Short mmCIF file of C-alpha atoms and ligand atoms in Angstrom, two decimals:
data_model
loop_
_atom_site.label_atom_id
_atom_site.label_comp_id
_atom_site.label_asym_id
_atom_site.label_seq_id
_atom_site.Cartn_x
_atom_site.Cartn_y
_atom_site.Cartn_z
CA UNK A 23 30.53 91.30 47.88
CA UNK A 24 30.02 88.71 50.59
CA UNK A 25 30.06 85.15 49.26
CA UNK A 26 28.55 82.97 51.98
CA UNK A 27 26.59 80.18 50.28
CA UNK A 28 28.29 76.82 49.86
CA UNK A 29 26.83 73.92 47.89
CA UNK A 30 28.02 70.50 49.04
CA UNK A 31 27.24 67.65 46.61
CA UNK A 32 26.89 64.34 48.46
CA UNK A 33 24.52 62.42 46.20
CA UNK A 34 27.00 60.05 44.51
CA UNK A 35 26.71 56.30 45.05
CA UNK A 36 30.31 55.78 46.13
CA UNK A 37 30.56 52.51 44.21
CA UNK A 38 34.34 52.50 44.46
CA UNK A 39 34.02 52.05 48.22
CA UNK A 40 31.63 49.09 48.22
CA UNK A 41 30.75 47.28 50.41
CA UNK A 42 31.50 50.04 52.97
CA UNK A 43 29.03 52.33 51.19
CA UNK A 44 26.24 49.85 50.61
CA UNK A 45 23.98 51.27 53.31
CA UNK A 46 25.86 54.37 54.48
CA UNK A 47 27.08 57.42 52.57
CA UNK A 48 30.79 57.60 51.82
CA UNK A 49 30.68 61.15 53.18
CA UNK A 50 29.89 59.67 56.62
CA UNK A 51 32.88 57.34 56.69
CA UNK A 52 35.16 58.29 59.57
CA UNK A 53 38.62 59.70 58.96
CA UNK A 54 40.25 59.61 62.38
CA UNK A 55 37.54 60.77 64.78
CA UNK A 56 35.08 62.50 62.51
CA UNK A 57 33.05 61.68 59.43
CA UNK A 58 34.46 63.16 56.23
CA UNK A 59 31.63 65.63 55.74
CA UNK A 60 32.10 67.14 59.20
CA UNK A 61 35.61 68.23 58.21
CA UNK A 62 34.16 69.79 55.07
CA UNK A 63 31.57 71.71 57.07
CA UNK A 64 34.16 72.86 59.63
CA UNK A 65 36.40 74.14 56.84
CA UNK A 66 33.50 76.03 55.24
CA UNK A 67 32.21 77.60 58.46
CA UNK A 68 35.73 78.68 59.43
CA UNK A 69 36.03 80.71 56.21
CA UNK A 70 32.69 82.45 56.75
CA UNK A 71 30.11 80.37 54.89
CA UNK A 72 26.68 80.96 56.42
CA UNK A 73 24.31 78.80 54.38
CA UNK A 74 25.18 75.26 53.38
CA UNK A 75 23.09 73.45 50.80
CA UNK A 76 23.67 69.71 50.58
CA UNK A 77 22.74 67.99 47.33
CA UNK A 78 21.67 64.61 48.67
CA UNK A 79 20.05 61.44 47.45
CA UNK A 80 18.54 58.20 48.72
CA UNK A 81 20.36 56.65 51.66
CA UNK A 82 21.94 59.92 52.77
CA UNK A 83 19.72 60.86 55.70
CA UNK A 84 22.46 60.12 58.24
CA UNK A 85 24.18 63.28 56.95
CA UNK A 86 21.15 65.37 57.89
CA UNK A 87 20.95 63.66 61.28
CA UNK A 88 24.62 64.35 61.91
CA UNK A 89 24.11 68.13 61.67
CA UNK A 90 20.90 68.21 63.72
CA UNK A 91 20.92 69.27 67.34
CA UNK A 92 20.56 66.11 69.35
CA UNK A 93 19.06 67.18 72.67
CA UNK A 94 18.28 63.64 73.78
CA UNK A 95 21.85 62.44 73.42
CA UNK A 96 23.16 65.54 75.20
CA UNK A 97 20.68 64.94 78.04
CA UNK A 98 21.76 61.32 78.37
CA UNK A 99 25.43 62.28 78.52
CA UNK A 100 24.64 64.80 81.29
CA UNK A 101 22.62 62.29 83.26
CA UNK A 102 25.26 59.63 83.03
CA UNK A 103 28.10 61.92 84.11
CA UNK A 104 29.75 62.07 80.69
CA UNK A 105 29.79 65.86 80.42
CA UNK A 106 33.32 65.75 79.08
CA UNK A 107 31.93 64.30 75.85
CA UNK A 108 29.71 67.33 75.29
CA UNK A 109 32.53 69.20 73.59
CA UNK A 110 32.27 66.63 70.78
CA UNK A 111 29.03 68.38 69.81
CA UNK A 112 30.59 71.81 69.52
CA UNK A 113 30.23 71.65 65.73
CA UNK A 114 26.42 71.50 66.08
CA UNK A 115 26.48 75.10 67.28
CA UNK A 116 28.44 76.53 64.34
CA UNK A 117 26.78 79.78 63.15
CA UNK A 118 25.50 78.26 59.94
CA UNK A 119 22.18 77.20 58.44
CA UNK A 120 21.75 73.81 56.79
CA UNK A 121 19.59 73.15 53.74
CA UNK A 122 19.04 69.95 51.81
CA UNK A 123 17.73 69.14 48.38
CA UNK A 124 17.64 65.91 46.44
CA UNK A 125 19.32 65.16 43.15
CA UNK A 126 16.52 62.96 41.87
CA UNK A 127 18.55 61.35 39.11
CA UNK A 128 22.28 60.72 39.36
CA UNK A 129 23.30 62.47 36.16
CA UNK A 130 26.75 63.62 37.30
CA UNK A 131 28.41 66.38 39.31
CA UNK A 132 27.37 69.13 36.87
CA UNK A 133 23.76 68.08 37.26
CA UNK A 134 24.16 67.94 41.07
CA UNK A 135 25.33 71.57 41.07
CA UNK A 136 22.41 72.53 38.82
CA UNK A 137 20.04 71.28 41.54
CA UNK A 138 21.24 74.27 43.63
CA UNK A 139 19.96 76.86 41.15
CA UNK A 140 16.55 77.58 42.76
CA UNK A 141 18.30 78.08 46.12
CA UNK A 142 21.31 80.08 44.95
CA UNK A 143 19.51 82.32 42.44
CA UNK A 144 21.71 85.04 40.98
CA UNK A 145 24.49 85.13 43.57
CA UNK A 146 28.04 83.79 43.44
CA UNK A 147 28.58 80.65 45.49
CA UNK A 148 31.10 78.04 46.60
CA UNK A 149 31.03 74.34 45.69
CA UNK A 150 32.84 71.95 48.04
CA UNK A 151 32.75 68.22 47.30
CA UNK A 152 31.53 66.33 50.35
CA UNK A 153 34.01 63.50 49.88
CA UNK A 154 37.23 65.54 49.98
CA UNK A 155 39.07 67.10 52.93
CA UNK A 156 41.66 69.84 52.35
CA UNK A 157 44.62 69.60 54.74
CA UNK A 158 45.09 67.41 57.82
CA UNK A 159 42.11 68.14 60.10
CA UNK A 160 40.78 70.45 57.36
CA UNK A 161 43.12 73.28 58.36
CA UNK A 162 42.81 75.21 55.10
CA UNK A 163 41.64 78.68 54.18
CA UNK A 164 41.89 78.08 50.45
CA UNK A 165 38.19 78.90 50.00
CA UNK A 166 38.80 82.35 51.49
CA UNK A 167 41.69 82.94 49.06
CA UNK A 168 39.43 81.75 46.26
CA UNK A 169 36.52 84.08 47.09
CA UNK A 170 38.97 87.01 47.31
CA UNK A 171 40.45 86.14 43.92
CA UNK A 172 36.92 85.81 42.52
CA UNK A 173 35.93 89.30 43.67
CA UNK A 174 39.22 91.03 42.76
CA UNK A 175 39.22 89.65 39.22
CA UNK A 176 35.47 89.72 38.60
CA UNK A 177 35.92 86.10 37.60
CA UNK A 178 33.33 83.69 36.25
CA UNK A 179 34.98 80.86 38.20
CA UNK A 180 37.87 80.18 40.58
CA UNK A 181 39.01 76.61 41.05
CA UNK A 182 41.43 74.96 43.50
CA UNK A 183 44.15 72.81 41.95
CA UNK A 184 46.70 70.34 43.22
CA UNK A 185 49.72 68.94 41.40
CA UNK A 186 49.39 65.18 40.89
CA UNK A 187 51.81 62.62 39.36
CA UNK A 188 51.40 62.50 35.55
CA UNK A 189 50.37 58.85 35.89
CA UNK A 190 47.24 59.97 37.80
CA UNK A 191 45.93 62.70 35.48
CA UNK A 192 43.31 60.35 33.98
CA UNK A 193 41.43 60.47 37.33
CA UNK A 194 40.86 64.23 37.43
CA UNK A 195 39.84 67.40 35.63
CA UNK A 196 43.15 68.91 34.46
CA UNK A 197 43.97 72.60 33.83
CA UNK A 198 45.71 74.22 30.93
CA UNK A 199 47.11 77.41 32.51
CA UNK A 200 47.20 80.36 30.13
CA UNK A 201 50.70 80.94 28.79
CA UNK A 202 51.14 84.41 30.29
CA UNK A 203 50.05 83.52 33.75
CA UNK A 204 52.04 80.27 33.75
CA UNK A 205 55.04 82.55 34.06
CA UNK A 206 53.54 84.44 36.96
CA UNK A 207 54.88 83.70 40.37
CA UNK A 208 52.56 82.94 43.26
CA UNK A 209 49.78 80.42 43.46
CA UNK A 210 47.18 82.08 41.21
CA UNK A 211 46.99 81.54 37.45
CA UNK A 212 44.50 82.20 34.71
CA UNK A 213 42.96 79.11 33.15
CA UNK A 214 42.89 78.70 29.40
CA UNK A 215 41.15 75.33 29.35
CA UNK A 216 40.13 72.37 31.54
CA UNK A 217 39.89 68.78 30.38
CA UNK A 218 38.01 66.05 32.24
CA UNK A 219 40.05 62.88 32.88
CA UNK A 220 42.55 63.21 30.00
CA UNK A 221 45.06 60.52 29.01
CA UNK A 222 48.70 61.34 29.81
CA UNK A 223 49.21 62.39 26.17
CA UNK A 224 46.21 64.72 26.17
CA UNK A 225 46.94 66.28 29.58
CA UNK A 226 48.14 69.88 29.26
CA UNK A 227 49.60 69.89 32.81
CA UNK A 228 49.52 67.90 36.04
CA UNK A 229 47.29 70.45 37.81
CA UNK A 230 44.21 68.55 38.99
CA UNK A 231 40.94 70.12 40.15
CA UNK A 232 40.91 69.75 43.93
CA UNK A 233 37.26 69.64 45.03
CA UNK A 234 36.69 73.36 45.73
CA UNK A 235 35.17 75.94 43.34
CA UNK A 236 33.69 79.44 43.37
CA UNK A 237 31.18 80.23 40.63
CA UNK A 238 29.25 83.17 39.30
CA UNK A 239 25.61 82.17 38.78
CA UNK A 240 26.28 81.97 35.01
CA UNK A 241 27.52 78.42 35.63
CA UNK A 242 23.90 77.24 35.81
CA UNK A 243 23.12 78.36 32.31
CA UNK A 244 26.37 76.75 31.09
CA UNK A 245 25.42 73.45 32.78
CA UNK A 246 22.01 73.61 31.10
CA UNK A 247 23.78 73.69 27.75
CA UNK A 248 26.33 70.97 28.62
CA UNK A 249 25.78 67.63 26.93
CA UNK A 250 26.59 64.38 28.76
CA UNK A 251 30.35 63.73 28.51
CA UNK A 252 32.69 61.12 30.01
CA UNK A 253 30.70 58.27 31.56
CA UNK A 254 27.43 59.67 30.13
CA UNK A 255 27.36 62.19 33.01
CA UNK A 256 26.86 65.95 32.86
CA UNK A 257 30.37 67.00 33.82
CA UNK A 258 30.97 70.19 35.76
CA UNK A 259 34.35 70.45 34.01
CA UNK A 260 32.61 70.56 30.61
CA UNK A 261 30.39 73.44 31.77
CA UNK A 262 33.47 75.36 32.97
CA UNK A 263 35.05 74.70 29.58
CA UNK A 264 32.01 76.18 27.87
CA UNK A 265 32.35 79.34 29.94
CA UNK A 266 36.03 79.63 28.97
CA UNK A 267 35.29 79.07 25.28
CA UNK A 268 32.77 81.90 25.40
CA UNK A 269 35.28 84.34 26.88
CA UNK A 270 34.59 83.97 30.60
CA UNK A 271 37.57 84.41 32.91
CA UNK A 272 38.50 81.58 35.25
CA UNK A 273 41.40 81.41 37.68
CA UNK A 274 43.19 78.57 39.38
CA UNK A 275 44.62 78.65 42.89
CA UNK A 276 47.07 75.93 43.84
CA UNK A 277 46.91 74.35 47.26
CA UNK A 278 49.83 75.24 49.53
CA UNK A 279 52.17 72.64 51.10
CA UNK A 280 50.14 71.52 54.11
CA UNK A 281 46.84 71.82 52.25
CA UNK A 282 46.91 68.49 50.52
CA UNK A 283 43.60 67.16 49.24
CA UNK A 284 42.38 63.97 50.85
CA UNK A 285 39.99 62.31 48.44
CA UNK A 286 37.90 59.72 50.23
CA UNK A 287 36.41 58.35 47.00
CA UNK A 288 38.59 55.23 46.70
CA UNK A 289 40.12 52.81 49.17
CA UNK A 290 43.71 53.70 48.39
CA UNK A 291 43.36 57.36 49.28
CA UNK A 292 40.78 56.69 52.02
CA UNK A 293 43.17 54.36 53.86
CA UNK A 294 46.00 56.84 53.52
CA UNK A 295 43.84 59.67 54.83
CA UNK A 296 42.64 57.61 57.79
CA UNK A 297 46.16 56.59 58.78
CA UNK A 298 47.48 60.14 58.46
CA UNK A 299 44.67 61.68 60.52
CA UNK A 300 44.89 58.93 63.13
CA UNK A 301 48.66 59.42 63.43
CA UNK A 302 48.04 63.15 63.93
CA UNK A 303 45.50 62.49 66.70
CA UNK A 304 46.49 64.24 69.93
CA UNK A 305 45.50 61.40 72.19
CA UNK A 306 45.98 58.26 70.15
CA UNK A 307 48.52 59.28 67.50
CA UNK A 308 51.69 58.45 69.43
CA UNK A 309 50.45 54.99 70.44
CA UNK A 310 49.36 54.22 66.90
CA UNK A 311 52.73 55.31 65.55
CA UNK A 312 54.46 52.88 67.89
CA UNK A 313 52.12 50.11 66.81
CA UNK A 314 52.61 50.77 63.10
CA UNK A 315 56.38 50.99 63.54
CA UNK A 316 56.28 47.69 65.39
CA UNK A 317 54.29 46.06 62.57
CA UNK A 318 56.62 47.46 59.92
CA UNK A 319 59.69 46.46 61.86
CA UNK A 320 58.44 42.89 62.08
CA UNK A 321 57.94 43.08 58.31
CA UNK A 322 54.55 41.78 59.33
CA UNK A 323 51.40 43.76 58.56
CA UNK A 324 49.43 40.54 58.62
CA UNK A 325 51.42 38.61 56.04
CA UNK A 326 53.75 36.75 58.34
CA UNK A 327 51.39 35.10 60.79
CA UNK A 328 52.68 31.68 59.86
CA UNK A 329 56.36 32.46 59.46
P1 UTP B 405 32.44 60.97 42.35
O1 UTP B 405 32.93 61.30 41.00
O2 UTP B 405 33.45 60.48 43.33
O3 UTP B 405 31.24 59.94 42.17
O4 UTP B 405 31.71 62.25 42.93
P2 UTP B 405 30.51 58.92 43.13
O5 UTP B 405 29.31 58.51 42.36
O6 UTP B 405 30.25 59.50 44.50
O7 UTP B 405 31.53 57.72 43.36
P3 UTP B 405 31.78 56.38 42.53
O8 UTP B 405 32.44 56.80 41.25
O9 UTP B 405 30.46 55.69 42.35
O10 UTP B 405 32.71 55.60 43.42
C1 UTP B 405 32.36 63.37 43.44
C2 UTP B 405 31.40 64.14 44.31
O11 UTP B 405 30.24 64.52 43.58
C3 UTP B 405 29.05 64.00 44.14
C4 UTP B 405 29.51 62.85 45.03
O12 UTP B 405 28.63 62.65 46.12
C5 UTP B 405 30.87 63.32 45.49
O13 UTP B 405 30.80 64.17 46.63
N1 UTP B 405 28.13 63.60 43.05
C6 UTP B 405 28.58 62.89 41.99
C7 UTP B 405 26.79 63.96 43.13
O14 UTP B 405 26.37 64.62 44.11
N2 UTP B 405 25.95 63.59 42.13
C8 UTP B 405 26.38 62.88 41.04
O15 UTP B 405 25.54 62.56 40.15
C9 UTP B 405 27.73 62.51 40.98
#
């Protein structure tokens, strides 16, 4: 079974990043040299996705523009002797088709995924959140490991997880691994339950959902039956829970060392991601490192201008 459709939800308002997101999508914010969503697309095309469906909303047209072929710009670069910049458009030629549909009401991530139903039909598919990069420069094949696990186990869902500090569990969907598989070695485990944004006391583990999923088409029917949960939104986590309660099998795959998840949804993690990607930049990383070290050495970072 070839799983090659990926759904990329990008409709959210990004209120935690205001004012940066007032008139531009958070998914278009740059991390190092590229906008966040370009890393997501590069990751997905590298693992063999052929059709990408973006779930968009008002104010998100710059995402569509970014993946269009821009002949005029290419022509201008040629005419002005800037051919060396043409390689920056390599991503436009990825062997992938782009599709877009609107989430007409922002009713939550579960509802955003449901908007993909007429496109996806009765095939399994990947969901990759458009505001999260996996690994520095998106060097991750976790989605390939997930689709393999999905096929081998005839799963209803496979979800990527990352260990987070217990103090952060209230920000994520958290897994309860099944007792048997918790003793398994390796990075795959069977999921007994998932809980959206639990308190520390409620959290059954520190394994947080990490922005990548593979679903059988049965998820749509489960979302249909999911009532609004935390924040009045139709939560994808609640639909997964429904599947588990009704006997569906779901598996978790933990991210490996270098595959950390960079969540661009809040300033704290956005700043960290930007700095890390910029420090890893081939051309500018070394100079930036020197500059940051200089600032840190001075104990400065903008606080000591008057000292
Ligand atoms: P978030 O939970 O980060 O929500 O969405 P948000 O609305 O973008 O951000 P805040 O809370 O206002 O700051 C996670 C992913 O799900 C998408 C977002 O675009 C993001 O990629 N999403 C969320 C939708 O597509 N539709 C929704 O109704 C909610």
